[in-house]
Short mmCIF file of N, CA and C in Angstrom, two decimals:
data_model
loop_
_atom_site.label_atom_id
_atom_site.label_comp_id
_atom_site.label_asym_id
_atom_site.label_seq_id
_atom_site.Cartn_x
_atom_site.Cartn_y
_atom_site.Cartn_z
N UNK P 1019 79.92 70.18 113.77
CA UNK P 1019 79.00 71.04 113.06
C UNK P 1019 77.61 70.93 113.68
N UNK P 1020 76.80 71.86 113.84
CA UNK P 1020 75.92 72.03 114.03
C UNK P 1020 74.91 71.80 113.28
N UNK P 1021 73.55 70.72 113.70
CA UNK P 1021 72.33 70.14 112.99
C UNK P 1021 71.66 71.45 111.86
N UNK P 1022 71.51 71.22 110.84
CA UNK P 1022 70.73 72.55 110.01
C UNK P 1022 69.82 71.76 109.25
N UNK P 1023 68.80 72.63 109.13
CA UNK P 1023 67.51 71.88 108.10
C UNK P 1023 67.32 72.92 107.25
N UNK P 1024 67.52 72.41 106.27
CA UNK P 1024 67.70 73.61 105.04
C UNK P 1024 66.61 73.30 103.98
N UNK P 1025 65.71 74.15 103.75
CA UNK P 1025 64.09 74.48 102.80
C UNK P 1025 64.80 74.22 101.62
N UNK P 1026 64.31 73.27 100.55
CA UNK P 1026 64.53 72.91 98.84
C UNK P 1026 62.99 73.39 98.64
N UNK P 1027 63.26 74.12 97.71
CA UNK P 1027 61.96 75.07 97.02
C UNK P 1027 62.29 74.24 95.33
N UNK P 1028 61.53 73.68 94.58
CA UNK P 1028 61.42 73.46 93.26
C UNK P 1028 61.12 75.03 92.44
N UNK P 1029 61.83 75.08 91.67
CA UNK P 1029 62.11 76.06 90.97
C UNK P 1029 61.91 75.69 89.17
N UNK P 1030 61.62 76.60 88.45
CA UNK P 1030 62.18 76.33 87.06
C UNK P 1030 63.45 77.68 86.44
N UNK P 1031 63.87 77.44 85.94
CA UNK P 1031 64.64 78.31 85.22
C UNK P 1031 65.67 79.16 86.24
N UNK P 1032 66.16 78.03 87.38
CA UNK P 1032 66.42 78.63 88.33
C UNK P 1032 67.88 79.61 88.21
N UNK P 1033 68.60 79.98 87.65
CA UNK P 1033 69.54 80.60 87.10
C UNK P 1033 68.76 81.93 87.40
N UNK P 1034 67.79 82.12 86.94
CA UNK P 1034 66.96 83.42 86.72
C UNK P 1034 66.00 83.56 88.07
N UNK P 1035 65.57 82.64 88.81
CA UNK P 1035 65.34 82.69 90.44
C UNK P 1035 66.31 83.58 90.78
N UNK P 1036 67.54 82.91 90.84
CA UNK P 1036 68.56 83.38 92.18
C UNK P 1036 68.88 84.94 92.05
N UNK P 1037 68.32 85.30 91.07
CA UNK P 1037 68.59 86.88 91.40
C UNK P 1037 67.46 87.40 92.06
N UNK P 1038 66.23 87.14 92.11
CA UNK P 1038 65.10 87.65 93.29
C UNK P 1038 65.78 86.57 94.52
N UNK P 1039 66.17 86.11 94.79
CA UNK P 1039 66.62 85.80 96.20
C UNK P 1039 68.31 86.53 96.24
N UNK P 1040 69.09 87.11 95.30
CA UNK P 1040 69.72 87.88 95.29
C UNK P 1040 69.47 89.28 96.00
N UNK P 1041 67.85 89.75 95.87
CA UNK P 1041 67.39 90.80 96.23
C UNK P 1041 67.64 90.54 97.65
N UNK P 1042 66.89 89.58 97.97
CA UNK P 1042 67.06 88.79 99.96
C UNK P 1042 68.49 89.22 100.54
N UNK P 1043 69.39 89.46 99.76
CA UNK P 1043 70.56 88.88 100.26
C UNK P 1043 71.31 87.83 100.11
N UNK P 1044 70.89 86.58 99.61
CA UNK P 1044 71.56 85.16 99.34
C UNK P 1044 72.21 85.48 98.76
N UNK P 1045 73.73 84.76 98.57
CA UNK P 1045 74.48 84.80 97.59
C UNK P 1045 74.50 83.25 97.44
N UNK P 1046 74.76 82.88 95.95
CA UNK P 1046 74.90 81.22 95.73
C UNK P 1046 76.28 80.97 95.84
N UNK P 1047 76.19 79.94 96.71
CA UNK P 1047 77.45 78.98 96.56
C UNK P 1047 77.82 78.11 96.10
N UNK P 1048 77.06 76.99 95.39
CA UNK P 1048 77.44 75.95 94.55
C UNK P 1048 75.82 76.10 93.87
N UNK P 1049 76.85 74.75 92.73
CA UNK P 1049 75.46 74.26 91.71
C UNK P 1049 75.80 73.27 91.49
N UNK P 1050 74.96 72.17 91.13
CA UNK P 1050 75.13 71.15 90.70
C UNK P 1050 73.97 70.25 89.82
N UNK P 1051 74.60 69.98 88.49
CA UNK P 1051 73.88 69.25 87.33
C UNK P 1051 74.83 68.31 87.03
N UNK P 1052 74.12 67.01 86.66
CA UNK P 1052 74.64 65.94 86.05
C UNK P 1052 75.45 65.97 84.72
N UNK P 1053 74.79 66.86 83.62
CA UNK P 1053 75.32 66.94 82.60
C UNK P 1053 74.63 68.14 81.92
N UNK P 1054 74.70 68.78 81.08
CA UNK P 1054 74.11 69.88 80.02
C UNK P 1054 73.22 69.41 79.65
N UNK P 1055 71.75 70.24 79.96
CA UNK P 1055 70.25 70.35 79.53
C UNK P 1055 69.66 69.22 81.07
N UNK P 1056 70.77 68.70 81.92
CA UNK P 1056 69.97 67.87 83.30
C UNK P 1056 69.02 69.55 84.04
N UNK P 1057 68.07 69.01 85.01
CA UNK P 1057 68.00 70.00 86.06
C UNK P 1057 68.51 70.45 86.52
N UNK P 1058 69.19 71.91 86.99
CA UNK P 1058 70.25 72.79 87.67
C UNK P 1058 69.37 72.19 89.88
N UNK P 1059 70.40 72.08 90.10
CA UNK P 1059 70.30 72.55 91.71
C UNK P 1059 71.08 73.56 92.22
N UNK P 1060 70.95 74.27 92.99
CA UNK P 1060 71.36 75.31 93.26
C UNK P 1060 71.55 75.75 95.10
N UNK P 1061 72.84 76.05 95.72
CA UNK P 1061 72.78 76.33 96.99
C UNK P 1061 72.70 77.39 97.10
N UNK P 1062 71.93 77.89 98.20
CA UNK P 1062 72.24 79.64 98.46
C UNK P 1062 72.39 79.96 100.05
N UNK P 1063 73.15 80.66 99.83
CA UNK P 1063 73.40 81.18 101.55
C UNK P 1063 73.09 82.76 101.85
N UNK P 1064 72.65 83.02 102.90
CA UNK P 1064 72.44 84.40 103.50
C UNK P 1064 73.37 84.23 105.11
N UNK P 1065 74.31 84.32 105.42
CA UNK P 1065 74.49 84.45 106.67
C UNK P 1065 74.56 82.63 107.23
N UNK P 1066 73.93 82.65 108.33
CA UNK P 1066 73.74 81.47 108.49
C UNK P 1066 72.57 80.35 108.17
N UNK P 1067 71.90 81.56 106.96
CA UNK P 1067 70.76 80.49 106.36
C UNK P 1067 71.01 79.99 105.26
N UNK P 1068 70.60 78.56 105.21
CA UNK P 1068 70.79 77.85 103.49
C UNK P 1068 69.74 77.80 103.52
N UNK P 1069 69.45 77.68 102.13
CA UNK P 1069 68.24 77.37 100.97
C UNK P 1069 68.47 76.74 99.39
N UNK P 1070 67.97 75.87 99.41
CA UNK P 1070 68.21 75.15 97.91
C UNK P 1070 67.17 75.32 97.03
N UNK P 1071 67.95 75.54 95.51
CA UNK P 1071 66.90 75.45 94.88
C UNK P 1071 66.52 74.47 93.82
N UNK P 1072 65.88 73.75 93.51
CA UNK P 1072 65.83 72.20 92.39
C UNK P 1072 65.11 72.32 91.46
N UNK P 1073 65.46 72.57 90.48
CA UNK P 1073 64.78 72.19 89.02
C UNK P 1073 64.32 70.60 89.10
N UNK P 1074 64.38 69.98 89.71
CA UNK P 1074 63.92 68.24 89.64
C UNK P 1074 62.80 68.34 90.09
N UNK P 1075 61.91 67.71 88.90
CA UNK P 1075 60.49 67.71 89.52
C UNK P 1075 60.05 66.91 91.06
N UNK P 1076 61.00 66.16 91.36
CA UNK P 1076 60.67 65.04 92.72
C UNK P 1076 60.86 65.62 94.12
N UNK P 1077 61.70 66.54 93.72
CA UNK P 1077 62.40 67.07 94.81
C UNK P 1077 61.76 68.08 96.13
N UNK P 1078 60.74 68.52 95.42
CA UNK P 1078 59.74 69.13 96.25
C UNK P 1078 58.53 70.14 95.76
N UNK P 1079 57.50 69.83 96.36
CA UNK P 1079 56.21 70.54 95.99
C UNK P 1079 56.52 71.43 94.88
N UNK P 1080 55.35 72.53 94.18
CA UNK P 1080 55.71 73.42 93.63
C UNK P 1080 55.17 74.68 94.36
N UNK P 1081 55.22 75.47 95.13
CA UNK P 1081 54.84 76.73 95.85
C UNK P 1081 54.34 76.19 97.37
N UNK P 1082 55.80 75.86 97.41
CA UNK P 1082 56.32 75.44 98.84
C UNK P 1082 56.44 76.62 99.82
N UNK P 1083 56.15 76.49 101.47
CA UNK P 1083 56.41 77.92 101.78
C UNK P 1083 57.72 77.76 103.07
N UNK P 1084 58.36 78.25 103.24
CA UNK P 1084 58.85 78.36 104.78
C UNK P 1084 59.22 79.89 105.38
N UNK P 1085 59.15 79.47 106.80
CA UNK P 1085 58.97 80.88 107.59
C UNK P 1085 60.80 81.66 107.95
N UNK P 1086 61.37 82.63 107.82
CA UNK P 1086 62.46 82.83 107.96
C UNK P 1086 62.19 83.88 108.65
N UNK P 1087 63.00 84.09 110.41
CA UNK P 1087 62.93 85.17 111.05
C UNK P 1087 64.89 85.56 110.71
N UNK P 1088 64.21 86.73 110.55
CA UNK P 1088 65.35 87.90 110.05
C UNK P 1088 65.09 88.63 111.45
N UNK P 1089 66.17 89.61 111.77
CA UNK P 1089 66.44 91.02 112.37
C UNK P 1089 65.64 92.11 112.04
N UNK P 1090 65.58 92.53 110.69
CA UNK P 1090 64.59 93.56 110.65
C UNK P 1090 63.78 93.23 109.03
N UNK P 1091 62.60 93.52 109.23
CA UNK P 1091 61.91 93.68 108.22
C UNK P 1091 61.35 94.53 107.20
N UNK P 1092 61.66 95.62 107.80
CA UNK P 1092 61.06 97.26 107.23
C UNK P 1092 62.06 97.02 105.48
N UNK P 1093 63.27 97.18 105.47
CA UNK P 1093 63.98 97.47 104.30
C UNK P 1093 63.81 96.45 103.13
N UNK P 1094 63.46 95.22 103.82
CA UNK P 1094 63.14 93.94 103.03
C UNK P 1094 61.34 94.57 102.34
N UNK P 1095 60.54 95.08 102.94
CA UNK P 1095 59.35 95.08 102.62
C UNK P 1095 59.41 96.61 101.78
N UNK P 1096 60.33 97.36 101.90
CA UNK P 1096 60.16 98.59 101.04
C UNK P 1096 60.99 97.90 99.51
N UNK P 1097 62.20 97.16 99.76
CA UNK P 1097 62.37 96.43 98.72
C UNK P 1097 61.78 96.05 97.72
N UNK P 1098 60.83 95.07 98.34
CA UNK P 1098 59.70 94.47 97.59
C UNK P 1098 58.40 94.93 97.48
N UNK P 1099 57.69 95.75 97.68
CA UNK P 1099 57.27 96.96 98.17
C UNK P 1099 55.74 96.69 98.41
N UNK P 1100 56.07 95.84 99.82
CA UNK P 1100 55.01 95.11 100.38
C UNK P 1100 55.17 95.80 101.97
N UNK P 1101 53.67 95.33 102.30
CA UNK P 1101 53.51 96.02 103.45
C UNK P 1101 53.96 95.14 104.95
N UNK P 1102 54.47 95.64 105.85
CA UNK P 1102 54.51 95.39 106.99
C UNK P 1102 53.25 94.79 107.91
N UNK P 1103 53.01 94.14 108.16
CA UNK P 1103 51.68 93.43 109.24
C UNK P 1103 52.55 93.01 110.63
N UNK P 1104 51.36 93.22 111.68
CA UNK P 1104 51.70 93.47 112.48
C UNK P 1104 51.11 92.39 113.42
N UNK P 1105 51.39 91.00 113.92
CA UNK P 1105 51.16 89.88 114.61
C UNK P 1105 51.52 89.82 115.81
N UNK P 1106 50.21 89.06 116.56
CA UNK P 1106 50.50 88.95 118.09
C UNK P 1106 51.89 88.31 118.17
N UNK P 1107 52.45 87.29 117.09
CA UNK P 1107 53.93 86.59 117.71
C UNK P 1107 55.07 87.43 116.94
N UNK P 1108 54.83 88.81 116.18
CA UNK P 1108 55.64 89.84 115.92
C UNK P 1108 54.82 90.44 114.46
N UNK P 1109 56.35 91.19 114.36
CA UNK P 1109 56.16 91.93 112.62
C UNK P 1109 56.68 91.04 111.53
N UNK P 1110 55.56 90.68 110.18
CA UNK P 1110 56.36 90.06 109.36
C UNK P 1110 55.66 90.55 107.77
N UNK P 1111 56.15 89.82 106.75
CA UNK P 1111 55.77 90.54 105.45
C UNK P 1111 55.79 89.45 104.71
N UNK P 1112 55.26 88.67 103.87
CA UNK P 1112 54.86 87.84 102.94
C UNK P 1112 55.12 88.17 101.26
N UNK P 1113 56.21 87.12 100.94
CA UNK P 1113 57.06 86.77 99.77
C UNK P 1113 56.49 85.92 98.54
N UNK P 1114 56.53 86.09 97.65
CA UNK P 1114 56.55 84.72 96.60
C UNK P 1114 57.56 84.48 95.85
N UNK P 1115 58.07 84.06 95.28
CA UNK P 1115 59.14 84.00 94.42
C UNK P 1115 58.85 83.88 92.89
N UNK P 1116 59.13 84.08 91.98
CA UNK P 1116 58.42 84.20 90.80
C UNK P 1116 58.40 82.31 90.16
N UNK P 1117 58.48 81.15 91.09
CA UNK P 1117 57.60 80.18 91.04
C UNK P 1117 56.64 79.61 92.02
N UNK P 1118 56.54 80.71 92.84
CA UNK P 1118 54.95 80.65 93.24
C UNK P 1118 55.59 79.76 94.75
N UNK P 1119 56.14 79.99 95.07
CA UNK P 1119 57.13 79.25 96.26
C UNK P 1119 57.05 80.81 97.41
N UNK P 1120 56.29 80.81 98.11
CA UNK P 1120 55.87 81.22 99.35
C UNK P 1120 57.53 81.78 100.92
N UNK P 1121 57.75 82.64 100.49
CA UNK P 1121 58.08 83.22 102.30
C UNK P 1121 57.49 83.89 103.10
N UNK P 1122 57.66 83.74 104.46
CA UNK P 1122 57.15 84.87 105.29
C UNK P 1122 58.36 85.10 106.02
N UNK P 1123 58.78 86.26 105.93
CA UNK P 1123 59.65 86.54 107.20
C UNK P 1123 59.29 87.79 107.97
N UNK P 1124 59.70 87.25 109.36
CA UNK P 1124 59.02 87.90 110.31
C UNK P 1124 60.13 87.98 111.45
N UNK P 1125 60.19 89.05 111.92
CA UNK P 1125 60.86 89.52 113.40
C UNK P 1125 60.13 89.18 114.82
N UNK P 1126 60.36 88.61 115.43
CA UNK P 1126 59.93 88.17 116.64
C UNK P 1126 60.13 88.99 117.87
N UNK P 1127 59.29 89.54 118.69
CA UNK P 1127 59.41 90.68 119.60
C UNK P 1127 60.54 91.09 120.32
N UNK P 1128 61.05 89.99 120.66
CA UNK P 1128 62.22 90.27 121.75
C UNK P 1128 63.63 90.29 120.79
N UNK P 1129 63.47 90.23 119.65
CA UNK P 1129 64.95 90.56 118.40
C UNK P 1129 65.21 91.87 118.54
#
């Protein structure tokens, strides 16, 4: 298998997250809680990207950001109905998630 470093974003009420990263494309693949009323964790996949999400306060910052280069950006930004910017290291469009947890994804020239 191949090395992957996969972004844990702290979340609350994350059940109700995963459908704005539903919008992205992710679909979830597992969850995991200790017991009823513990913190939910949550896996999500798009393709060959993971992303986790943690209700545990330890687990990571709160409006954490990471950068995700996608293929195209135009349909993602009419989606969300944010604008396209246009950078010397490509085209990208800037995300939040409704806990304040930060994306940018951006297409890189030669994609």
């Amino acid at each position: 298998m191949a090395e992957e470093l996969v972004p844990v974003f702290r979340v609350e009420r994350a059940r109700e997250v995963v459908g704005w990263y539903q919008r992205l494309g992710f679909e979830v693949v597992g969850e995991h809680q200790f017991e009823p009323g513990f913190p939910l964790y949550v896996f999500l996949r798009r393709g060959d990207v993971h992303l986790h999400l943690s209700e545990h306060t330890g687990d990571a910052p709160p409006g954490s950001l990471a950068y995700f280069y996608v293929d195209e950006v135009d349909g993602i930004a009419a989606e969300f109905g944010v604008p396209v910017e246009t950078a010397p290291w490509g085209r990208e469009i800037e995300l939040t998630d409704p806990c304040g947890n930060q994306l940018r994804l951006g297409v890189v020239p030669d994609r």
